[in-house]
Amino acid sequence: MRVVIAEDNALLREGMVLLLNSAGHEVVAVASSGPEVLPALLEHRPDAAVLDVRMPPGFRDEGLRAALAARREIPGLPVLVLSQYVEETYATELLADGAGGLGYLLKDRVGRVEEFLDALERVVAGGTALDPEVVKELMTRRRDDPVDSLTPREREVLHLMAEGRDNTTIARTLVVSERAVSKHIGNVFAKLGLPPSDSGHRRVLAVLAYLNKG
C-alpha cells in the first residue's frame, strides 16, 4: 500500500511512517502544512492518504479541505482523517457524498496499532471507518430525527455499522446470529428511509441520513 501522510506534529508523523513501513506499506510522501498536501497527493496518487484535520498555517481545517479537494481530483481516493477532538461539522462534511473509502479517527487511536491499521485497510478497501467516540458524539447531539424510532438494539447495530464493522463482527460483538444482524440492519435502513440498493455504502448513508435530518 502506497501512503501519503499529512501531519504537522513531527513526532506523530514520523511515528506513523515507522508504523506503516514496519507493517509492509510504503510512505511515498509526507506533508507538514496544508499547502503541501494536495500537490503531494496529485503527484503521487497514493493508495491512501492519512491527513490531520488542522494544519499550518491557520490550524483550522486545512487538512480536511485538502482531502475534499483531492477526492474531487482523484475520485475514490481513500482518505483517513485524524483529529485531536470530535468535530461534528468536519466528520459530517467529509462523509457528505455518501461514498466509501473514508475514515475519521481520533489521534489517540493511532497508538492502538492494530485498530489504526485495520481502519486504514477498511478505508482502502472502499469501506468506512469512524472512530467509536466520533460515532457516540454524533449520535448524542441530534435529537429530533428518524433515529429516535430505532430500538436500543438497532441503535447498537447502527453504531457498529458506522464504525465500519461487518456483519460477522457485529454478531460477535452483540452475541447474536448474523441472521439477526441482517434483520436489524434491514430495519435500520427502512426506518431511516434508505431504499433497497446494491450500494455497499448504505452503512454510512444510514448514519448520514440521521445526521442530515436533525
Coordinates of N, CA and C in Angstrom, one line a residue:
M1 N 0.8 -1.2 0.0 CA 0.0 0.0 0.0 C 0.9 1.3 0.0
R2 N 0.7 2.2 -0.9 CA 1.4 3.4 -1.0 C 0.6 4.5 -0.3
V3 N 1.2 5.2 0.6 CA 0.5 6.1 1.5 C 1.2 7.5 1.5
V4 N 0.4 8.6 1.5 CA 0.8 9.9 1.8 C 0.3 10.3 3.2
I5 N 1.2 10.9 4.0 CA 0.9 11.3 5.4 C 1.0 12.8 5.4
A6 N -0.1 13.4 6.0 CA 0.0 14.9 6.2 C -0.3 15.1 7.7
E7 N 0.7 15.6 8.4 CA 0.6 15.8 9.9 C 1.7 16.8 10.3
D8 N 1.4 17.8 11.0 CA 2.3 18.8 11.4 C 3.1 18.5 12.6
N9 N 2.6 17.6 13.4 CA 3.4 17.1 14.6 C 4.4 16.1 14.2
A10 N 5.7 16.5 14.2 CA 6.8 15.7 13.7 C 6.9 14.4 14.4
L11 N 6.7 14.3 15.7 CA 6.8 13.1 16.4 C 5.7 12.1 15.9
L12 N 4.5 12.5 15.8 CA 3.4 11.7 15.4 C 3.6 11.3 13.9
R13 N 4.0 12.3 13.1 CA 4.2 12.0 11.7 C 5.3 10.9 11.5
E14 N 6.4 11.0 12.1 CA 7.5 10.0 12.0 C 7.1 8.7 12.6
G15 N 6.3 8.8 13.6 CA 5.8 7.5 14.2 C 4.9 6.8 13.3
M16 N 4.0 7.5 12.5 CA 3.2 6.8 11.6 C 4.0 6.3 10.4
V17 N 5.0 7.0 10.0 CA 5.9 6.5 8.9 C 6.5 5.2 9.3
L18 N 7.1 5.1 10.5 CA 7.7 3.9 11.0 C 6.7 2.8 11.1
L19 N 5.5 3.1 11.7 CA 4.5 2.1 11.9 C 4.0 1.5 10.5
L20 N 3.8 2.4 9.5 CA 3.3 1.9 8.2 C 4.4 1.1 7.5
N21 N 5.7 1.6 7.6 CA 6.8 0.9 7.0 C 6.9 -0.5 7.6
S22 N 6.8 -0.6 8.9 CA 7.0 -1.9 9.6 C 5.9 -2.8 9.3
A23 N 4.7 -2.3 8.9 CA 3.6 -3.2 8.5 C 3.7 -3.5 7.0
G24 N 4.7 -3.2 6.3 CA 4.9 -3.6 5.0 C 4.3 -2.6 3.9
H25 N 4.0 -1.4 4.4 CA 3.5 -0.4 3.5 C 4.6 0.6 3.1
E26 N 4.3 1.4 2.1 CA 5.3 2.4 1.7 C 4.8 3.8 1.8
V27 N 5.4 4.6 2.6 CA 5.1 6.1 2.7 C 5.8 6.8 1.6
V28 N 5.1 7.2 0.6 CA 5.7 7.8 -0.6 C 5.9 9.3 -0.5
A29 N 5.2 10.0 0.5 CA 5.4 11.4 0.7 C 4.8 11.8 2.1
V30 N 5.4 12.8 2.7 CA 4.8 13.4 3.9 C 4.7 14.9 3.7
A31 N 3.7 15.5 4.4 CA 3.4 16.9 4.3 C 3.3 17.4 5.7
S32 N 3.8 18.6 6.0 CA 3.7 19.2 7.3 C 2.9 20.5 7.4
S33 N 2.3 20.9 6.3 CA 1.5 22.1 6.2 C 0.4 21.9 5.2
G34 N -0.7 22.6 5.3 CA -1.8 22.5 4.4 C -1.5 22.6 3.0
P35 N -0.8 23.7 2.6 CA -0.5 23.9 1.1 C 0.3 22.8 0.5
E36 N 1.0 21.9 1.3 CA 1.8 20.9 0.7 C 1.0 19.6 0.4
V37 N -0.2 19.5 1.0 CA -1.0 18.3 0.9 C -1.5 17.9 -0.5
L38 N -2.2 18.8 -1.1 CA -2.8 18.5 -2.4 C -1.8 18.2 -3.4
P39 N -0.7 19.1 -3.6 CA 0.3 18.7 -4.6 C 0.9 17.4 -4.4
A40 N 1.2 17.0 -3.1 CA 1.7 15.6 -2.9 C 0.8 14.5 -3.3
L41 N -0.5 14.7 -3.0 CA -1.5 13.7 -3.4 C -1.6 13.6 -4.9
L42 N -1.6 14.7 -5.6 CA -1.8 14.7 -7.0 C -0.5 14.2 -7.7
E43 N 0.6 14.4 -7.1 CA 1.9 13.9 -7.7 C 2.0 12.4 -7.6
H44 N 1.7 11.9 -6.4 CA 2.0 10.5 -6.1 C 0.7 9.6 -6.3
R45 N -0.5 10.2 -6.2 CA -1.7 9.4 -6.4 C -1.6 8.1 -5.6
P46 N -1.5 8.2 -4.3 CA -1.3 7.0 -3.5 C -2.5 6.1 -3.4
D47 N -2.3 5.0 -2.7 CA -3.4 4.1 -2.4 C -4.3 4.6 -1.3
A48 N -3.7 5.5 -0.4 CA -4.4 6.0 0.7 C -3.7 7.3 1.2
A49 N -4.5 8.2 1.8 CA -4.0 9.4 2.4 C -4.4 9.4 3.9
V50 N -3.4 9.7 4.7 CA -3.7 9.9 6.2 C -3.5 11.3 6.5
L51 N -4.5 12.1 6.8 CA -4.4 13.5 7.0 C -4.9 14.0 8.3
D52 N -4.2 15.0 8.9 CA -4.6 15.7 10.0 C -5.6 16.7 9.6
V53 N -6.7 16.9 10.4 CA -7.7 17.9 10.0 C -7.1 19.3 10.1
R54 N -6.5 19.7 11.2 CA -6.0 21.1 11.4 C -4.5 21.1 11.2
M55 N -4.0 21.9 10.2 CA -2.6 22.0 9.9 C -2.2 23.5 9.7
P56 N -0.9 23.8 9.7 CA -0.5 25.1 9.4 C -0.9 25.5 8.0
P57 N -1.1 26.8 7.7 CA -0.7 27.9 8.6 C -1.8 28.3 9.5
G58 N -3.1 28.0 9.2 CA -4.2 28.5 10.0 C -4.7 27.6 11.1
F59 N -4.3 26.4 11.1 CA -4.7 25.4 12.1 C -6.3 25.4 12.3
R60 N -6.9 25.4 11.1 CA -8.4 25.4 11.1 C -8.9 24.1 10.5
D61 N -8.9 24.0 9.2 CA -9.4 22.8 8.6 C -8.6 22.5 7.3
E62 N -7.3 22.9 7.3 CA -6.5 22.8 6.1 C -6.4 21.3 5.5
G63 N -6.3 20.4 6.5 CA -6.2 19.0 6.0 C -7.5 18.5 5.4
L64 N -8.6 18.9 6.1 CA -9.9 18.4 5.6 C -10.1 19.0 4.2
R65 N -9.8 20.3 4.0 CA -10.0 21.0 2.7 C -9.2 20.3 1.6
A66 N -8.0 19.9 2.0 CA -7.1 19.2 1.0 C -7.7 17.8 0.7
A67 N -8.2 17.1 1.7 CA -8.8 15.8 1.5 C -10.0 16.0 0.5
L68 N -10.9 16.9 0.7 CA -12.0 17.1 -0.1 C -11.6 17.5 -1.6
A69 N -10.6 18.4 -1.7 CA -10.1 18.7 -3.0 C -9.5 17.6 -3.7
A70 N -8.7 16.7 -3.0 CA -8.1 15.6 -3.6 C -9.2 14.6 -4.1
R71 N -10.2 14.4 -3.3 CA -11.3 13.5 -3.7 C -12.0 14.0 -5.0
R72 N -12.0 15.3 -5.2 CA -12.6 15.8 -6.4 C -11.7 15.6 -7.6
E73 N -10.4 15.7 -7.4 CA -9.4 15.5 -8.4 C -9.1 14.0 -8.7
I74 N -9.2 13.2 -7.7 CA -8.9 11.8 -7.8 C -10.1 11.1 -7.1
P75 N -11.2 10.9 -7.9 CA -12.4 10.3 -7.3 C -12.1 8.9 -6.7
G76 N -12.7 8.8 -5.5 CA -12.5 7.5 -4.8 C -11.2 7.3 -4.0
L77 N -10.4 8.4 -4.0 CA -9.1 8.3 -3.3 C -9.4 8.0 -1.8
P78 N -8.9 6.9 -1.3 CA -9.2 6.5 0.1 C -8.5 7.5 1.1
V79 N -9.3 8.1 2.0 CA -8.7 9.1 2.9 C -9.1 8.8 4.3
L80 N -8.1 8.8 5.2 CA -8.3 8.6 6.6 C -7.9 9.8 7.3
V81 N -8.9 10.5 7.9 CA -8.6 11.8 8.5 C -8.5 11.6 10.0
L82 N -7.5 12.3 10.6 CA -7.2 12.3 12.0 C -7.6 13.6 12.7
S83 N -8.1 13.6 13.9 CA -8.4 14.8 14.6 C -8.1 14.6 16.1
Q84 N -7.8 15.7 16.7 CA -7.5 15.7 18.2 C -8.7 15.5 19.0
Y85 N -9.8 16.1 18.5 CA -11.1 16.1 19.2 C -12.2 15.7 18.2
V86 N -13.4 15.3 18.7 CA -14.5 15.1 17.9 C -15.1 16.4 17.4
E87 N -15.1 16.5 16.1 CA -15.6 17.8 15.5 C -16.7 17.4 14.5
E88 N -17.9 17.6 14.9 CA -19.1 17.1 14.2 C -19.2 17.7 12.8
T89 N -18.9 18.9 12.6 CA -19.0 19.6 11.3 C -18.0 18.9 10.3
Y90 N -16.8 18.7 10.8 CA -15.8 18.1 9.9 C -16.2 16.7 9.5
A91 N -16.6 15.9 10.5 CA -17.0 14.5 10.2 C -18.1 14.4 9.2
T92 N -19.1 15.3 9.4 CA -20.3 15.3 8.5 C -19.9 15.7 7.1
E93 N -19.1 16.8 7.0 CA -18.7 17.3 5.7 C -17.9 16.3 4.9
L94 N -17.0 15.6 5.6 CA -16.1 14.6 5.0 C -17.0 13.5 4.4
L95 N -18.0 13.1 5.1 CA -18.8 11.9 4.6 C -20.0 12.3 3.8
A96 N -20.2 13.6 3.5 CA -21.4 14.1 2.9 C -21.7 13.5 1.5
D97 N -20.7 13.0 0.7 CA -21.1 12.5 -0.6 C -21.6 11.0 -0.5
G98 N -21.6 10.4 0.7 CA -22.1 9.1 0.9 C -21.3 8.0 0.2
A99 N -20.1 8.4 -0.2 CA -19.2 7.4 -0.9 C -18.4 6.7 0.2
G100 N -17.7 5.6 -0.2 CA -16.9 4.8 0.7 C -15.5 5.3 0.6
G101 N -14.6 4.5 1.2 CA -13.2 4.9 1.2 C -12.8 6.1 2.0
L102 N -13.5 6.3 3.2 CA -13.3 7.4 4.0 C -13.3 7.0 5.5
G103 N -12.5 7.6 6.3 CA -12.4 7.3 7.7 C -12.2 8.6 8.5
Y104 N -12.6 8.6 9.8 CA -12.4 9.7 10.7 C -12.0 9.1 12.0
L105 N -10.8 9.3 12.5 CA -10.3 8.7 13.7 C -9.8 9.8 14.6
L106 N -9.9 9.6 15.9 CA -9.2 10.5 16.9 C -7.7 10.0 16.9
K107 N -6.9 11.0 17.2 CA -5.4 10.7 17.1 C -5.0 9.7 18.0
D108 N -5.6 9.6 19.2 CA -5.1 8.6 20.1 C -5.3 7.2 19.6
R109 N -6.1 7.0 18.6 CA -6.4 5.7 18.0 C -5.1 5.2 17.3
V110 N -4.2 6.1 16.8 CA -3.0 5.7 16.1 C -2.2 4.9 17.0
G111 N -2.2 5.2 18.3 CA -1.3 4.4 19.3 C -1.8 3.0 19.5
R112 N -3.1 2.7 19.1 CA -3.6 1.4 19.1 C -3.4 0.8 17.8
V113 N -2.2 0.2 17.6 CA -1.7 -0.1 16.3 C -2.6 -1.0 15.4
E114 N -3.1 -2.0 16.0 CA -4.0 -2.9 15.2 C -5.3 -2.2 14.8
E115 N -5.8 -1.4 15.7 CA -7.1 -0.7 15.3 C -6.8 0.3 14.2
F116 N -5.7 1.0 14.3 CA -5.3 2.0 13.3 C -5.1 1.3 11.9
L117 N -4.3 0.3 11.9 CA -4.1 -0.4 10.6 C -5.3 -1.0 10.1
D118 N -6.2 -1.6 10.9 CA -7.4 -2.2 10.5 C -8.3 -1.1 9.9
A119 N -8.4 0.1 10.5 CA -9.2 1.2 9.9 C -8.7 1.6 8.6
L120 N -7.4 1.7 8.4 CA -6.8 2.1 7.2 C -7.1 1.1 6.1
E121 N -7.0 -0.2 6.4 CA -7.2 -1.2 5.4 C -8.7 -1.2 5.0
R122 N -9.6 -1.0 5.9 CA -11.0 -0.9 5.6 C -11.3 0.3 4.6
V123 N -10.7 1.4 4.9 CA -10.8 2.6 4.0 C -10.3 2.3 2.6
V124 N -9.1 1.7 2.6 CA -8.5 1.4 1.3 C -9.4 0.4 0.5
A125 N -10.1 -0.5 1.2 CA -10.9 -1.5 0.6 C -12.3 -0.9 0.1
G126 N -12.4 0.4 0.3 CA -13.6 1.1 -0.1 C -14.7 1.3 1.0
G127 N -14.4 0.9 2.2 CA -15.3 0.9 3.3 C -15.2 2.2 4.0
T128 N -15.8 2.3 5.2 CA -15.7 3.4 6.1 C -15.2 3.0 7.4
A129 N -14.6 4.0 8.1 CA -14.1 3.7 9.5 C -14.2 5.0 10.3
L130 N -15.3 5.0 11.2 CA -15.5 6.1 12.1 C -15.1 5.7 13.5
D131 N -14.3 6.5 14.1 CA -13.9 6.3 15.5 C -15.1 6.1 16.4
P132 N -15.1 5.1 17.3 CA -16.3 4.9 18.2 C -16.7 6.1 18.9
E133 N -15.7 6.9 19.4 CA -16.0 8.2 20.1 C -16.7 9.2 19.2
V134 N -16.3 9.2 17.9 CA -16.9 10.1 16.9 C -18.4 9.7 16.8
V135 N -18.6 8.5 16.6 CA -20.0 8.0 16.4 C -20.8 8.3 17.6
K136 N -20.3 8.0 18.8 CA -21.0 8.3 20.0 C -21.4 9.8 20.2
E137 N -20.5 10.6 19.9 CA -20.7 12.1 20.0 C -21.8 12.5 19.0
L138 N -21.6 12.1 17.7 CA -22.6 12.5 16.7 C -24.0 12.0 17.0
M139 N -24.1 10.8 17.6 CA -25.4 10.2 17.8 C -26.1 10.8 19.0
T140 N -25.4 11.4 19.9 CA -26.0 12.0 21.1 C -26.3 13.5 20.9
R141 N -25.8 14.1 19.8 CA -26.1 15.5 19.6 C -27.4 15.8 18.9
R142 N -27.9 14.8 18.1 CA -29.1 15.1 17.3 C -30.2 14.4 18.0
R143 N -31.4 15.1 18.1 CA -32.5 14.5 18.8 C -33.7 14.2 17.9
D144 N -34.2 15.3 17.3 CA -35.5 15.2 16.6 C -35.2 14.6 15.1
D145 N -35.0 13.4 15.0 CA -34.7 12.8 13.7 C -35.1 11.3 13.7
P146 N -35.1 10.7 12.5 CA -35.6 9.3 12.4 C -34.9 8.3 13.3
V147 N -33.7 8.6 13.8 CA -33.0 7.6 14.6 C -33.8 7.4 15.9
D148 N -34.6 8.3 16.3 CA -35.4 8.2 17.5 C -36.3 7.0 17.5
S149 N -36.6 6.6 16.3 CA -37.6 5.4 16.1 C -36.9 4.1 16.2
L150 N -35.6 4.1 16.3 CA -34.8 2.9 16.4 C -34.9 2.3 17.8
T151 N -34.9 0.9 17.8 CA -34.9 0.3 19.1 C -33.5 0.3 19.7
P152 N -33.3 0.1 21.0 CA -31.9 0.1 21.5 C -31.0 -0.8 20.8
R153 N -31.5 -2.0 20.4 CA -30.6 -3.0 19.7 C -30.3 -2.4 18.3
E154 N -31.2 -1.8 17.6 CA -31.0 -1.2 16.3 C -30.0 -0.1 16.4
R155 N -30.0 0.7 17.5 CA -29.0 1.7 17.7 C -27.6 1.1 17.9
E156 N -27.5 0.0 18.6 CA -26.3 -0.6 18.8 C -25.7 -1.1 17.5
V157 N -26.6 -1.7 16.6 CA -26.2 -2.1 15.3 C -25.7 -1.0 14.5
L158 N -26.4 0.1 14.5 CA -26.1 1.3 13.7 C -24.8 1.9 14.1
H159 N -24.5 1.9 15.4 CA -23.3 2.4 16.0 C -22.1 1.6 15.4
L160 N -22.2 0.2 15.4 CA -21.2 -0.6 14.9 C -21.0 -0.5 13.4
M161 N -22.2 -0.4 12.7 CA -22.1 -0.1 11.3 C -21.3 1.1 10.9
A162 N -21.5 2.2 11.7 CA -20.9 3.4 11.4 C -19.4 3.3 11.7
E163 N -18.9 2.4 12.5 CA -17.5 2.2 12.8 C -16.9 1.4 11.6
G164 N -17.8 0.9 10.7 CA -17.3 0.1 9.6 C -17.2 -1.4 9.8
R165 N -17.9 -1.8 10.9 CA -17.8 -3.3 11.2 C -18.7 -4.1 10.3
D166 N -18.2 -5.3 9.9 CA -19.0 -6.1 9.1 C -20.0 -6.9 9.9
N167 N -20.9 -7.6 9.2 CA -22.0 -8.3 9.9 C -21.5 -9.4 10.9
T168 N -20.4 -10.1 10.5 CA -19.8 -11.1 11.4 C -19.3 -10.5 12.7
T169 N -18.6 -9.4 12.5 CA -18.1 -8.7 13.7 C -19.2 -8.2 14.6
I170 N -20.2 -7.6 14.0 CA -21.3 -7.1 14.8 C -22.0 -8.2 15.5
A171 N -22.2 -9.4 14.8 CA -22.8 -10.5 15.5 C -22.0 -11.0 16.7
R172 N -20.7 -11.0 16.5 CA -19.8 -11.5 17.6 C -19.8 -10.5 18.7
T173 N -19.8 -9.2 18.4 CA -19.8 -8.2 19.5 C -21.1 -8.2 20.3
L174 N -22.2 -8.4 19.6 CA -23.5 -8.3 20.3 C -24.0 -9.7 20.8
V175 N -23.2 -10.7 20.4 CA -23.6 -12.1 20.8 C -25.0 -12.5 20.3
V176 N -25.1 -12.3 19.0 CA -26.4 -12.7 18.3 C -26.0 -13.3 17.0
S177 N -26.9 -13.9 16.3 CA -26.6 -14.5 15.0 C -26.5 -13.5 13.9
E178 N -25.8 -13.9 12.8 CA -25.7 -13.0 11.7 C -27.0 -12.7 11.0
R179 N -27.9 -13.7 11.1 CA -29.2 -13.5 10.5 C -30.0 -12.4 11.3
A180 N -29.8 -12.4 12.6 CA -30.4 -11.4 13.4 C -29.8 -10.0 13.1
V181 N -28.5 -10.0 12.9 CA -27.9 -8.7 12.5 C -28.4 -8.2 11.2
S182 N -28.6 -9.1 10.2 CA -29.1 -8.7 8.9 C -30.5 -8.1 9.0
K183 N -31.3 -8.7 9.9 CA -32.7 -8.3 10.1 C -32.7 -6.9 10.7
H184 N -31.8 -6.7 11.7 CA -31.7 -5.3 12.4 C -31.3 -4.3 11.4
I185 N -30.3 -4.6 10.5 CA -29.8 -3.7 9.5 C -30.9 -3.3 8.6
G186 N -31.7 -4.3 8.1 CA -32.8 -4.0 7.3 C -33.8 -3.1 7.9
N187 N -34.1 -3.3 9.2 CA -35.0 -2.4 9.9 C -34.4 -0.9 10.0
V188 N -33.1 -0.8 10.2 CA -32.5 0.5 10.3 C -32.6 1.2 9.0
F189 N -32.3 0.5 7.9 CA -32.5 1.1 6.5 C -33.9 1.6 6.3
A190 N -34.8 0.8 6.7 CA -36.2 1.1 6.4 C -36.7 2.3 7.2
K191 N -36.3 2.3 8.5 CA -36.7 3.4 9.4 C -36.0 4.8 9.0
L192 N -34.8 4.7 8.4 CA -34.1 5.9 8.1 C -34.4 6.3 6.6
G193 N -35.3 5.6 6.0 CA -35.8 5.9 4.6 C -34.8 5.7 3.5
L194 N -33.9 4.7 3.7 CA -33.0 4.3 2.7 C -33.5 3.2 1.8
P195 N -33.8 3.4 0.6 CA -34.4 2.4 -0.3 C -33.5 1.2 -0.6
P196 N -34.0 0.1 -1.0 CA -33.2 -1.0 -1.3 C -32.2 -0.6 -2.4
S197 N -30.9 -1.1 -2.3 CA -29.9 -0.7 -3.3 C -28.8 -1.7 -3.2
D198 N -28.1 -1.8 -4.3 CA -26.9 -2.6 -4.4 C -25.6 -2.0 -3.8
S199 N -25.8 -0.7 -3.5 CA -24.6 0.1 -3.0 C -24.1 -0.6 -1.7
G200 N -22.8 -0.7 -1.6 CA -22.1 -1.2 -0.4 C -21.9 -0.2 0.6
H201 N -22.4 1.1 0.4 CA -22.2 2.2 1.3 C -23.4 2.6 2.1
R202 N -24.4 1.8 2.1 CA -25.6 2.2 2.9 C -25.4 2.2 4.4
R203 N -24.3 1.6 4.8 CA -24.0 1.7 6.2 C -23.7 3.2 6.6
V204 N -22.8 3.8 5.8 CA -22.5 5.2 6.1 C -23.7 6.1 5.7
L205 N -24.4 5.7 4.7 CA -25.6 6.5 4.4 C -26.6 6.5 5.5
A206 N -26.7 5.4 6.2 CA -27.6 5.3 7.4 C -27.2 6.3 8.4
V207 N -26.0 6.5 8.7 CA -25.5 7.5 9.7 C -25.8 8.9 9.1
L208 N -25.5 9.1 7.8 CA -25.7 10.4 7.2 C -27.2 10.8 7.2
A209 N -28.0 9.8 6.9 CA -29.5 10.1 7.0 C -29.9 10.7 8.3
Y210 N -29.3 10.1 9.3 CA -29.5 10.6 10.7 C -29.0 12.0 10.9
L211 N -27.7 12.2 10.5 CA -27.1 13.5 10.7 C -27.8 14.6 10.0
N212 N -28.2 14.3 8.8 CA -28.8 15.4 7.9 C -30.2 15.7 8.2
K213 N -30.9 15.0 9.1 CA -32.3 15.2 9.4 C -32.6 15.7 10.8
G214 N -31.4 16.1 11.5 CA -31.6 16.5 12.8 C -32.3 17.8 13.0

